[in-house]
Amino acid sequence: MTLNGWLQILLFCALTLALVKPLGGYMVRVFQGERTLLSPVLQPIERLLYRAAGPGARDEQHWLAYALAMLAFNLAGFLVLYLLQRLQGSLPLNPAGMAAVAPDLAFNTAASFMTNTNWQNYGGETTLSHLVQMAGLTVQNFVSAATGIAVALALIRGFARASARTVGNFWVDMTRTVLYLLLPISVVLTLVFVWQGVPQTLSGSIDATTLEGAKQTIALGPVASQEAIKMLGTNGGGFFNVNSAHPFENPTAFTNLLQMLAIFAIGAALTNVFGRMAGDPRQGWAILAAMGVLFLAGVAVAYWAEAAGNPLLHQAGVAGPNMEGKEVRFGPALSALFAVITTAASCGAVNAMHDSFLPLGGMIPLINMQLGEIIVGGVGAGLYGMLVFVVITVFVAGLMVGRTPEYLGKKIEAKEMKLAMLAILCLPFAMLVPTAVSVVLPQAVASIANPGPHGFSEVLYAYTSAAANNGSAFAGLSGNTPWYNVTLALAMLAGRFLVIIPALAIAGALAAKKTVPASAGTFPTHGGLFVGLLVGVILIVGGLTFFPALALGPVVEHLAMMAGQTFAAGN
Amino acid sequence: MIQSKPAGLLDARILVPAFGSAFAKLDPRQMIRNPVMFVVAVVTVLTTILFLRDLGTGAGNLGFSFQIVLWLWFTVLFANFAEAVAEGRGKAQAATLRRSRGETQAKKLLAGVGRSDYRLVPGTTLVVGDRVLVEPGDIIPSDGEVVEGIASVNEAAITGESAPVIRESGGDRSAVTGGTQVLSDWIVVRITAAAGSTFLDRMIALVEGAERQKTPNEIALNILLAGMTLIFVLATATIPGFAAYAGGSIPVLALVALFVTLIPTTIGALLSAIGIAGMDRLVRFNVLAMSGRAVEAAGDVDTLLLDKTGTITLGNRQATEFRPLGGVPVQELAEAARLASLADETPEGRSIVALAQDRHGIGGAAAPDPDALFVPFSANTRMSGVDIGGMAIRKGAVDAILKSLPADGGEAAREIRAIGDEIARAGGTPLAVVRDGRLLGVVQLKDIVKSGIRERFAEMRRMGIRTVMITGDNPLTAAAIAAEAGVDDFLAQATPENKLQLIREEQAKGKLVAMCGDGTNDAPALAQADVGVAMSSGTMAAREAGNMVDLDSDPTKLIEVVEIGKQLLMTRGALTTFSIANDVAKYFAIIPAMFAALYPQLQALNVMGLATPQSAILSAIIFNALVIVALIPLALKGVRYRPVGAAALLRRNLLVYGLGGIIVPFAGIKAIDLAVVALGLA
């Protein structure tokens, strides 16, 4: 590890923190329908949309109505995306003449982009037409992100409101999120990316002759616009197969920093939105602090592992950090940082190959996702996932102050507990069960590139990434088979909606409750003690479940590596 | 029930039968009430079947398997034992109660006839509405309301207090309890509870825990525990698949051991014992909670409504000074006040007589004038006094006295008002004295605030509880006493209506309110309050309305009731945290052992340095079972509550039960491993 590396990491943290308050304040104004700088331009559009939707479109909704609207909207998006892929051969904007996508792959991709996972079993530049990329994927990049934010908003309102029947209006939340938040920032980011050299064109690929005289096809397309929302909406689906490691997606150190900031910006600011809307900004900072502790711990381990390098290579006389699968221009610090950020938030964009990380370096992204991506997390998803953990934490430890558990004045009772456990349960279910099946099923085992624990990690990583709606791949696993296409899609759907629906139900239950005013006897939830407690519960309740799996994957691989044994493909 | 010395924490009288109950509780119908332990029991039965199969075929390491199976059974039995011990303490008390219930003969009065005409019937045949005569020496056959007569009653069977109490018709002392005994005089009682549902029956059921229902927080906690159990089902059930990929297999016993040690057995085993012990602590305190829900609510109380008299101040106001009007000698006022109070047997009246004698040497041995006509206090005039030697002397509240005067009283009235206000502001009660229409002055009565009560209220404040004093005094007096006692707020000139109103207002703000009361007019407020403690000396209506009954009729106890509620919740939270924190060490014990054959490298995770894979698994299982037994005393006694504010409490408990919960099992499992190896068990 170098001082320079740490300075870059700290610079990133400082910039993220600096963004939290202004962006949070802006978001609160947007979500509460107050006037903002952009209102003169956007408000007429917003009004027009509501008028088109008809009367009653902006009415407050019961949580169930909110959930049904969310589901209907997502289902519609899913169908459109599926059909676009299946019919792309006969649709316009297909300069490369791509054929229809196979049903299982189309199903996987539609589920992937609807759930904000952006797991890519396809190669972007070799499978999809520009139309699918723009009208299908990019649209989902916006609305799946907005869906997450809307759900988080409903949950925030559940905590903030008292004796209320409703939790907001899904359509209004969606509209405002896309219109006031995602679109304007994306436009700015796109322009900056173009300035930095990211292509933005509708033309097809260019054939070039290299210096050695070989023919090479250079794929091009509307990259910059997709890049902006890919990060901002924690989507992660790159235009190119190698994602942000590709010089067209991520050309400079500046774009790299900007991309990392874009991943965290909204998720981190949402904690501030939570604090403000709940009437006590300290609560938001406490949650961000818990995220920060877990994040820095992850970065430290991953950076340490990657910077320390591979002892086997050291013995062979190759000194230095582990550079396999990394861009030389990013180096170990920024690659490790990017990997931790992208898996902490459910982005899934990568600027290095996680498969090539050393075992412990690769374990951190795994753990980040297994915890449910609550370290900043996917936009919205991170906050509502974290709040589910907060509910559990308050319940486990809240009793220790001699009162029945409460958070922000809301009593946590049997109903909330049932829903929170449901949300917590779905992750080990969607991650561990299909992994256990896949590693014994012959046709699934055939897709694994490496033998031994490393191959095990590849499968574990795939389902973990899918269920956590991350979308980053460990690589090494040939995921484009009917088995993986279907099961991974199911894991994504489970990991998304089996958390969202309980979260919305919790929102409804909490909104209906009275708010107990805080007193000296109230369990304090804004201090360091609570932050530590929350981190502990996340690690023990959320993390220990995966201990056996991690022991059999990265841990044993690390120990074997130290003993000189590797698990290279074809061994 | 207090007569019998309460059984100690680990008394042989309770422990011995509890061993038997532990086995009796293996009944699946009982086990299923506790999801975590039910799962353990199911796993244990399956493991036993596997062991028996192996025994038949002679396969595997039978000695090791036998020990695992044995300790699994111990785990289940220890949990049942904990519950049995907790119940045993209540049962001992119930037995004492039951003795006093016995079989009684009731003198059932025939309708419409005098009290001489009764028929002897067994007490159990009485129905609600029957009227029975109870004479000296008779046991009151069932709960009821005195409709005629007055009697002294020995309620020791219920309260443990042997001094007799007066029960009379009308007023707030009309409720009688079945099983108590009339000592003198007679009463006619209208039965209000049928046999089997009397107060005593309910008490017996409550202390026995027979009627115990899971409380809301217990239900929620059970959901958490069941959810965690499911999570660990997923965590362990997927291991064989993982192992198969690695080219090996995992022995079933290792999986069972990992599963049983990971699921929250510690809190699962002790949860119901904690609940029973909490109710039991209240019973020891002579408070009966009608539901466990009420005990939990007590811990959550935000606002305590406390009656001034008897709780905050000593029951009696004392005369402390005579304040004559200008031109009236103090002796004259003192003499008039003394005469007016001679026949006044209230503590206040007696204190006036005493003050006149002590301070001004008036009175002494002189016998009351036989011609004197005592005018008792009436709610109508709000005055009392005496007509003596042609003089009419009256004393009473300042405004009541002024109202009785024909004119507005002029300068004297203004002066007396001024003195009255001054006294009231200082927390006293002014009592104006008038003789033949001439105002003489004011007697200053003062409430004596109980010593130490101020500190108690400061404690309450640190606990985050707001105390509100309820008093019939005027606002000025109330404010002064409130300031002296250190309560947060007061309700002056309280009526049943504005009391109820206050409770509703607090509840509308989301607060939980506790109060105590005894009168019929308290019943609506008691019913509205989240925790309503009815005095057992009170009316049946009050008792029915409250969700707790204080057998000693001591309103101060409300404070202790809150503490007991908090203690119950804290104990539950502490053991839950401990139980979950334990998992860290158990993983480190079992995972390396479990995969020893597959990946010997994982021995690096064996941070405790456990001797062999078998000793590691066995030690973890033994620790898991023994920790249940080790924590039974804590579950029964409860975690100590300190009124230090939530943040400090949390810090301390988190350190002890959270951090302790992570560290203790590392040490414990290592120690057991050393013992297991030394004894050659594995």
PDB file of N, CA and C in Angstrom, chain A residues 444-517:
ATOM      1  N   ALA A 444     -24.343 -27.504 -14.932  1.00  0.00           N
ATOM      2  CA  ALA A 444     -23.956 -26.215 -14.368  1.00  0.00           C
ATOM      3  C   ALA A 444     -22.465 -26.199 -14.048  1.00  0.00           C
ATOM      4  N   VAL A 445     -21.955 -27.334 -13.575  1.00  0.00           N
ATOM      5  CA  VAL A 445     -20.534 -27.416 -13.245  1.00  0.00           C
ATOM      6  C   VAL A 445     -19.681 -27.214 -14.501  1.00  0.00           C
ATOM      7  N   ALA A 446     -20.232 -27.648 -15.650  1.00  0.00           N
ATOM      8  CA  ALA A 446     -19.471 -27.551 -16.895  1.00  0.00           C
ATOM      9  C   ALA A 446     -19.123 -26.117 -17.246  1.00  0.00           C
ATOM     10  N   SER A 447     -19.889 -25.135 -16.734  1.00  0.00           N
ATOM     11  CA  SER A 447     -19.632 -23.734 -17.062  1.00  0.00           C
ATOM     12  C   SER A 447     -18.488 -23.139 -16.255  1.00  0.00           C
ATOM     13  N   ILE A 448     -18.047 -23.873 -15.234  1.00  0.00           N
ATOM     14  CA  ILE A 448     -17.054 -23.303 -14.333  1.00  0.00           C
ATOM     15  C   ILE A 448     -15.665 -23.432 -14.958  1.00  0.00           C
ATOM     16  N   ALA A 449     -14.945 -22.308 -15.020  1.00  0.00           N
ATOM     17  CA  ALA A 449     -13.647 -22.317 -15.693  1.00  0.00           C
ATOM     18  C   ALA A 449     -12.556 -22.946 -14.841  1.00  0.00           C
ATOM     19  N   ASN A 450     -12.557 -22.589 -13.541  1.00  0.00           N
ATOM     20  CA  ASN A 450     -11.458 -23.036 -12.691  1.00  0.00           C
ATOM     21  C   ASN A 450     -11.911 -24.144 -11.752  1.00  0.00           C
ATOM     22  N   PRO A 451     -10.994 -25.053 -11.406  1.00  0.00           N
ATOM     23  CA  PRO A 451     -11.372 -26.101 -10.456  1.00  0.00           C
ATOM     24  C   PRO A 451     -11.278 -25.594  -9.021  1.00  0.00           C
ATOM     25  N   GLY A 452     -11.667 -26.433  -8.079  1.00  0.00           N
ATOM     26  CA  GLY A 452     -11.438 -26.167  -6.664  1.00  0.00           C
ATOM     27  C   GLY A 452     -12.177 -24.955  -6.148  1.00  0.00           C
ATOM     28  N   PRO A 453     -11.683 -24.427  -5.052  1.00  0.00           N
ATOM     29  CA  PRO A 453     -12.383 -23.323  -4.395  1.00  0.00           C
ATOM     30  C   PRO A 453     -12.549 -22.102  -5.281  1.00  0.00           C
ATOM     31  N   HIS A 454     -11.643 -21.876  -6.223  1.00  0.00           N
ATOM     32  CA  HIS A 454     -11.801 -20.698  -7.062  1.00  0.00           C
ATOM     33  C   HIS A 454     -13.028 -20.834  -7.951  1.00  0.00           C
ATOM     34  N   GLY A 455     -13.218 -22.030  -8.490  1.00  0.00           N
ATOM     35  CA  GLY A 455     -14.408 -22.277  -9.303  1.00  0.00           C
ATOM     36  C   GLY A 455     -15.664 -22.119  -8.466  1.00  0.00           C
ATOM     37  N   PHE A 456     -15.583 -22.574  -7.214  1.00  0.00           N
ATOM     38  CA  PHE A 456     -16.712 -22.436  -6.304  1.00  0.00           C
ATOM     39  C   PHE A 456     -17.035 -20.954  -6.111  1.00  0.00           C
ATOM     40  N   SER A 457     -15.975 -20.167  -5.934  1.00  0.00           N
ATOM     41  CA  SER A 457     -16.174 -18.719  -5.758  1.00  0.00           C
ATOM     42  C   SER A 457     -16.869 -18.116  -6.968  1.00  0.00           C
ATOM     43  N   GLU A 458     -16.536 -18.620  -8.161  1.00  0.00           N
ATOM     44  CA  GLU A 458     -17.136 -18.064  -9.378  1.00  0.00           C
ATOM     45  C   GLU A 458     -18.655 -18.231  -9.374  1.00  0.00           C
ATOM     46  N   VAL A 459     -19.102 -19.437  -8.970  1.00  0.00           N
ATOM     47  CA  VAL A 459     -20.548 -19.682  -8.934  1.00  0.00           C
ATOM     48  C   VAL A 459     -21.177 -18.872  -7.812  1.00  0.00           C
ATOM     49  N   LEU A 460     -20.543 -18.917  -6.634  1.00  0.00           N
ATOM     50  CA  LEU A 460     -21.067 -18.188  -5.491  1.00  0.00           C
ATOM     51  C   LEU A 460     -21.192 -16.702  -5.836  1.00  0.00           C
ATOM     52  N   TYR A 461     -20.165 -16.189  -6.509  1.00  0.00           N
ATOM     53  CA  TYR A 461     -20.157 -14.777  -6.872  1.00  0.00           C
ATOM     54  C   TYR A 461     -21.308 -14.470  -7.816  1.00  0.00           C
ATOM     55  N   ALA A 462     -21.544 -15.362  -8.773  1.00  0.00           N
ATOM     56  CA  ALA A 462     -22.596 -15.100  -9.758  1.00  0.00           C
ATOM     57  C   ALA A 462     -23.956 -14.958  -9.083  1.00  0.00           C
ATOM     58  N   TYR A 463     -24.312 -15.920  -8.225  1.00  0.00           N
ATOM     59  CA  TYR A 463     -25.634 -15.849  -7.581  1.00  0.00           C
ATOM     60  C   TYR A 463     -25.698 -14.734  -6.554  1.00  0.00           C
ATOM     61  N   THR A 464     -24.556 -14.495  -5.901  1.00  0.00           N
ATOM     62  CA  THR A 464     -24.534 -13.396  -4.938  1.00  0.00           C
ATOM     63  C   THR A 464     -24.787 -12.086  -5.649  1.00  0.00           C
ATOM     64  N   SER A 465     -24.086 -11.897  -6.763  1.00  0.00           N
ATOM     65  CA  SER A 465     -24.219 -10.672  -7.533  1.00  0.00           C
ATOM     66  C   SER A 465     -25.634 -10.518  -8.084  1.00  0.00           C
ATOM     67  N   ALA A 466     -26.215 -11.627  -8.508  1.00  0.00           N
ATOM     68  CA  ALA A 466     -27.562 -11.572  -9.074  1.00  0.00           C
ATOM     69  C   ALA A 466     -28.578 -11.234  -7.994  1.00  0.00           C
ATOM     70  N   ALA A 467     -28.547 -11.985  -6.875  1.00  0.00           N
ATOM     71  CA  ALA A 467     -29.555 -11.787  -5.834  1.00  0.00           C
ATOM     72  C   ALA A 467     -29.412 -10.418  -5.189  1.00  0.00           C
ATOM     73  N   ALA A 468     -28.171  -9.929  -5.109  1.00  0.00           N
ATOM     74  CA  ALA A 468     -27.976  -8.611  -4.518  1.00  0.00           C
ATOM     75  C   ALA A 468     -28.263  -7.507  -5.534  1.00  0.00           C
ATOM     76  N   ASN A 469     -28.623  -7.892  -6.741  1.00  0.00           N
ATOM     77  CA  ASN A 469     -28.872  -6.934  -7.821  1.00  0.00           C
ATOM     78  C   ASN A 469     -27.659  -6.068  -8.106  1.00  0.00           C
ATOM     79  N   ASN A 470     -26.482  -6.718  -8.013  1.00  0.00           N
ATOM     80  CA  ASN A 470     -25.259  -5.980  -8.272  1.00  0.00           C
ATOM     81  C   ASN A 470     -24.955  -5.982  -9.759  1.00  0.00           C
ATOM     82  N   GLY A 471     -24.732  -7.183 -10.289  1.00  0.00           N
ATOM     83  CA  GLY A 471     -24.496  -7.292 -11.714  1.00  0.00           C
ATOM     84  C   GLY A 471     -23.043  -7.400 -12.095  1.00  0.00           C
ATOM     85  N   SER A 472     -22.153  -7.163 -11.152  1.00  0.00           N
ATOM     86  CA  SER A 472     -20.753  -7.364 -11.495  1.00  0.00           C
ATOM     87  C   SER A 472     -20.518  -8.866 -11.602  1.00  0.00           C
ATOM     88  N   ALA A 473     -19.584  -9.234 -12.443  1.00  0.00           N
ATOM     89  CA  ALA A 473     -19.311 -10.650 -12.620  1.00  0.00           C
ATOM     90  C   ALA A 473     -17.897 -10.942 -12.162  1.00  0.00           C
ATOM     91  N   PHE A 474     -17.694 -12.129 -11.638  1.00  0.00           N
ATOM     92  CA  PHE A 474     -16.374 -12.561 -11.228  1.00  0.00           C
ATOM     93  C   PHE A 474     -15.613 -13.016 -12.469  1.00  0.00           C
ATOM     94  N   ALA A 475     -16.368 -13.185 -13.530  1.00  0.00           N
ATOM     95  CA  ALA A 475     -15.841 -13.750 -14.767  1.00  0.00           C
ATOM     96  C   ALA A 475     -15.383 -15.181 -14.513  1.00  0.00           C
ATOM     97  N   GLY A 476     -14.942 -15.806 -15.525  1.00  0.00           N
ATOM     98  CA  GLY A 476     -14.507 -17.195 -15.354  1.00  0.00           C
ATOM     99  C   GLY A 476     -15.655 -18.166 -15.457  1.00  0.00           C
ATOM    100  N   LEU A 477     -16.879 -17.664 -15.247  1.00  0.00           N
ATOM    101  CA  LEU A 477     -18.039 -18.542 -15.349  1.00  0.00           C
ATOM    102  C   LEU A 477     -18.741 -18.225 -16.660  1.00  0.00           C
ATOM    103  N   SER A 478     -18.986 -19.258 -17.465  1.00  0.00           N
ATOM    104  CA  SER A 478     -19.713 -19.006 -18.709  1.00  0.00           C
ATOM    105  C   SER A 478     -21.197 -18.991 -18.392  1.00  0.00           C
ATOM    106  N   GLY A 479     -21.697 -17.805 -18.155  1.00  0.00           N
ATOM    107  CA  GLY A 479     -23.064 -17.685 -17.640  1.00  0.00           C
ATOM    108  C   GLY A 479     -24.142 -17.801 -18.687  1.00  0.00           C
ATOM    109  N   ASN A 480     -23.778 -17.672 -19.979  1.00  0.00           N
ATOM    110  CA  ASN A 480     -24.811 -17.665 -21.000  1.00  0.00           C
ATOM    111  C   ASN A 480     -25.231 -19.072 -21.387  1.00  0.00           C
ATOM    112  N   THR A 481     -25.774 -19.804 -20.427  1.00  0.00           N
ATOM    113  CA  THR A 481     -26.356 -21.113 -20.712  1.00  0.00           C
ATOM    114  C   THR A 481     -27.778 -21.059 -20.195  1.00  0.00           C
ATOM    115  N   PRO A 482     -28.664 -21.908 -20.725  1.00  0.00           N
ATOM    116  CA  PRO A 482     -30.055 -21.841 -20.253  1.00  0.00           C
ATOM    117  C   PRO A 482     -30.149 -21.923 -18.727  1.00  0.00           C
ATOM    118  N   TRP A 483     -29.375 -22.825 -18.111  1.00  0.00           N
ATOM    119  CA  TRP A 483     -29.454 -22.986 -16.661  1.00  0.00           C
ATOM    120  C   TRP A 483     -29.129 -21.686 -15.930  1.00  0.00           C
ATOM    121  N   TYR A 484     -27.992 -21.115 -16.267  1.00  0.00           N
ATOM    122  CA  TYR A 484     -27.604 -19.904 -15.555  1.00  0.00           C
ATOM    123  C   TYR A 484     -28.476 -18.718 -15.933  1.00  0.00           C
ATOM    124  N   ASN A 485     -28.844 -18.632 -17.228  1.00  0.00           N
ATOM    125  CA  ASN A 485     -29.699 -17.519 -17.634  1.00  0.00           C
ATOM    126  C   ASN A 485     -30.979 -17.495 -16.818  1.00  0.00           C
ATOM    127  N   VAL A 486     -31.594 -18.661 -16.673  1.00  0.00           N
ATOM    128  CA  VAL A 486     -32.888 -18.703 -15.988  1.00  0.00           C
ATOM    129  C   VAL A 486     -32.715 -18.564 -14.480  1.00  0.00           C
ATOM    130  N   THR A 487     -31.798 -19.353 -13.897  1.00  0.00           N
ATOM    131  CA  THR A 487     -31.696 -19.310 -12.434  1.00  0.00           C
ATOM    132  C   THR A 487     -31.149 -17.967 -11.953  1.00  0.00           C
ATOM    133  N   LEU A 488     -30.223 -17.408 -12.706  1.00  0.00           N
ATOM    134  CA  LEU A 488     -29.711 -16.102 -12.289  1.00  0.00           C
ATOM    135  C   LEU A 488     -30.816 -15.053 -12.366  1.00  0.00           C
ATOM    136  N   ALA A 489     -31.648 -15.143 -13.416  1.00  0.00           N
ATOM    137  CA  ALA A 489     -32.748 -14.186 -13.537  1.00  0.00           C
ATOM    138  C   ALA A 489     -33.698 -14.328 -12.358  1.00  0.00           C
ATOM    139  N   LEU A 490     -33.975 -15.584 -11.978  1.00  0.00           N
ATOM    140  CA  LEU A 490     -34.879 -15.794 -10.837  1.00  0.00           C
ATOM    141  C   LEU A 490     -34.257 -15.240  -9.558  1.00  0.00           C
ATOM    142  N   ALA A 491     -32.944 -15.444  -9.400  1.00  0.00           N
ATOM    143  CA  ALA A 491     -32.277 -14.912  -8.210  1.00  0.00           C
ATOM    144  C   ALA A 491     -32.377 -13.388  -8.177  1.00  0.00           C
ATOM    145  N   MET A 492     -32.239 -12.758  -9.362  1.00  0.00           N
ATOM    146  CA  MET A 492     -32.346 -11.303  -9.415  1.00  0.00           C
ATOM    147  C   MET A 492     -33.743 -10.848  -9.009  1.00  0.00           C
ATOM    148  N   LEU A 493     -34.761 -11.550  -9.555  1.00  0.00           N
ATOM    149  CA  LEU A 493     -36.138 -11.157  -9.243  1.00  0.00           C
ATOM    150  C   LEU A 493     -36.416 -11.333  -7.760  1.00  0.00           C
ATOM    151  N   ALA A 494     -35.961 -12.462  -7.205  1.00  0.00           N
ATOM    152  CA  ALA A 494     -36.181 -12.706  -5.775  1.00  0.00           C
ATOM    153  C   ALA A 494     -35.461 -11.648  -4.944  1.00  0.00           C
ATOM    154  N   GLY A 495     -34.198 -11.410  -5.303  1.00  0.00           N
ATOM    155  CA  GLY A 495     -33.408 -10.457  -4.520  1.00  0.00           C
ATOM    156  C   GLY A 495     -33.961  -9.044  -4.581  1.00  0.00           C
ATOM    157  N   ARG A 496     -34.669  -8.729  -5.639  1.00  0.00           N
ATOM    158  CA  ARG A 496     -35.240  -7.393  -5.770  1.00  0.00           C
ATOM    159  C   ARG A 496     -36.595  -7.304  -5.082  1.00  0.00           C
ATOM    160  N   PHE A 497     -37.534  -8.125  -5.547  1.00  0.00           N
ATOM    161  CA  PHE A 497     -38.914  -7.895  -5.126  1.00  0.00           C
ATOM    162  C   PHE A 497     -39.232  -8.503  -3.765  1.00  0.00           C
ATOM    163  N   LEU A 498     -38.506  -9.542  -3.363  1.00  0.00           N
ATOM    164  CA  LEU A 498     -38.767 -10.103  -2.031  1.00  0.00           C
ATOM    165  C   LEU A 498     -38.196  -9.211  -0.942  1.00  0.00           C
ATOM    166  N   VAL A 499     -37.457  -8.186  -1.334  1.00  0.00           N
ATOM    167  CA  VAL A 499     -37.048  -7.180  -0.355  1.00  0.00           C
ATOM    168  C   VAL A 499     -37.962  -5.963  -0.457  1.00  0.00           C
ATOM    169  N   ILE A 500     -38.263  -5.599  -1.706  1.00  0.00           N
ATOM    170  CA  ILE A 500     -39.067  -4.380  -1.909  1.00  0.00           C
ATOM    171  C   ILE A 500     -40.449  -4.517  -1.298  1.00  0.00           C
ATOM    172  N   ILE A 501     -41.092  -5.642  -1.523  1.00  0.00           N
ATOM    173  CA  ILE A 501     -42.475  -5.757  -1.051  1.00  0.00           C
ATOM    174  C   ILE A 501     -42.548  -5.729   0.482  1.00  0.00           C
ATOM    175  N   PRO A 502     -41.704  -6.525   1.191  1.00  0.00           N
ATOM    176  CA  PRO A 502     -41.722  -6.358   2.652  1.00  0.00           C
ATOM    177  C   PRO A 502     -41.366  -4.930   3.081  1.00  0.00           C
ATOM    178  N   ALA A 503     -40.433  -4.298   2.352  1.00  0.00           N
ATOM    179  CA  ALA A 503     -40.044  -2.940   2.749  1.00  0.00           C
ATOM    180  C   ALA A 503     -41.235  -1.988   2.628  1.00  0.00           C
ATOM    181  N   LEU A 504     -42.007  -2.134   1.574  1.00  0.00           N
ATOM    182  CA  LEU A 504     -43.186  -1.277   1.413  1.00  0.00           C
ATOM    183  C   LEU A 504     -44.240  -1.602   2.465  1.00  0.00           C
ATOM    184  N   ALA A 505     -44.370  -2.887   2.775  1.00  0.00           N
ATOM    185  CA  ALA A 505     -45.343  -3.261   3.809  1.00  0.00           C
ATOM    186  C   ALA A 505     -44.920  -2.684   5.159  1.00  0.00           C
ATOM    187  N   ILE A 506     -43.625  -2.694   5.421  1.00  0.00           N
ATOM    188  CA  ILE A 506     -43.133  -2.080   6.661  1.00  0.00           C
ATOM    189  C   ILE A 506     -43.474  -0.595   6.640  1.00  0.00           C
ATOM    190  N   ALA A 507     -43.286   0.026   5.482  1.00  0.00           N
ATOM    191  CA  ALA A 507     -43.598   1.453   5.370  1.00  0.00           C
ATOM    192  C   ALA A 507     -45.056   1.706   5.741  1.00  0.00           C
ATOM    193  N   GLY A 508     -45.940   0.876   5.201  1.00  0.00           N
ATOM    194  CA  GLY A 508     -47.360   1.047   5.499  1.00  0.00           C
ATOM    195  C   GLY A 508     -47.662   0.855   6.972  1.00  0.00           C
ATOM    196  N   ALA A 509     -47.053  -0.194   7.557  1.00  0.00           N
ATOM    197  CA  ALA A 509     -47.313  -0.484   8.971  1.00  0.00           C
ATOM    198  C   ALA A 509     -46.800   0.641   9.857  1.00  0.00           C
ATOM    199  N   LEU A 510     -45.624   1.157   9.518  1.00  0.00           N
ATOM    200  CA  LEU A 510     -45.041   2.208  10.360  1.00  0.00           C
ATOM    201  C   LEU A 510     -45.817   3.520  10.227  1.00  0.00           C
ATOM    202  N   ALA A 511     -46.222   3.831   9.004  1.00  0.00           N
ATOM    203  CA  ALA A 511     -46.929   5.099   8.797  1.00  0.00           C
ATOM    204  C   ALA A 511     -48.198   5.134   9.629  1.00  0.00           C
ATOM    205  N   ALA A 512     -48.825   3.969   9.785  1.00  0.00           N
ATOM    206  CA  ALA A 512     -50.092   3.923  10.511  1.00  0.00           C
ATOM    207  C   ALA A 512     -49.896   4.111  12.010  1.00  0.00           C
ATOM    208  N   LYS A 513     -48.660   3.929  12.487  1.00  0.00           N
ATOM    209  CA  LYS A 513     -48.436   3.995  13.937  1.00  0.00           C
ATOM    210  C   LYS A 513     -48.312   5.421  14.428  1.00  0.00           C
ATOM    211  N   LYS A 514     -48.574   5.558  15.718  1.00  0.00           N
ATOM    212  CA  LYS A 514     -48.297   6.839  16.360  1.00  0.00           C
ATOM    213  C   LYS A 514     -46.795   6.983  16.527  1.00  0.00           C
ATOM    214  N   THR A 515     -46.345   8.198  16.692  1.00  0.00           N
ATOM    215  CA  THR A 515     -44.931   8.423  16.945  1.00  0.00           C
ATOM    216  C   THR A 515     -44.742   8.736  18.427  1.00  0.00           C
ATOM    217  N   VAL A 516     -43.955   7.903  19.088  1.00  0.00           N
ATOM    218  CA  VAL A 516     -43.695   8.118  20.510  1.00  0.00           C
ATOM    219  C   VAL A 516     -42.611   9.182  20.631  1.00  0.00           C
ATOM    220  N   PRO A 517     -42.871  10.254  21.369  1.00  0.00           N
ATOM    221  CA  PRO A 517     -41.827  11.275  21.477  1.00  0.00           C
ATOM    222  C   PRO A 517     -40.604  10.735  22.212  1.00  0.00           C
TER     223      PRO A 517
END
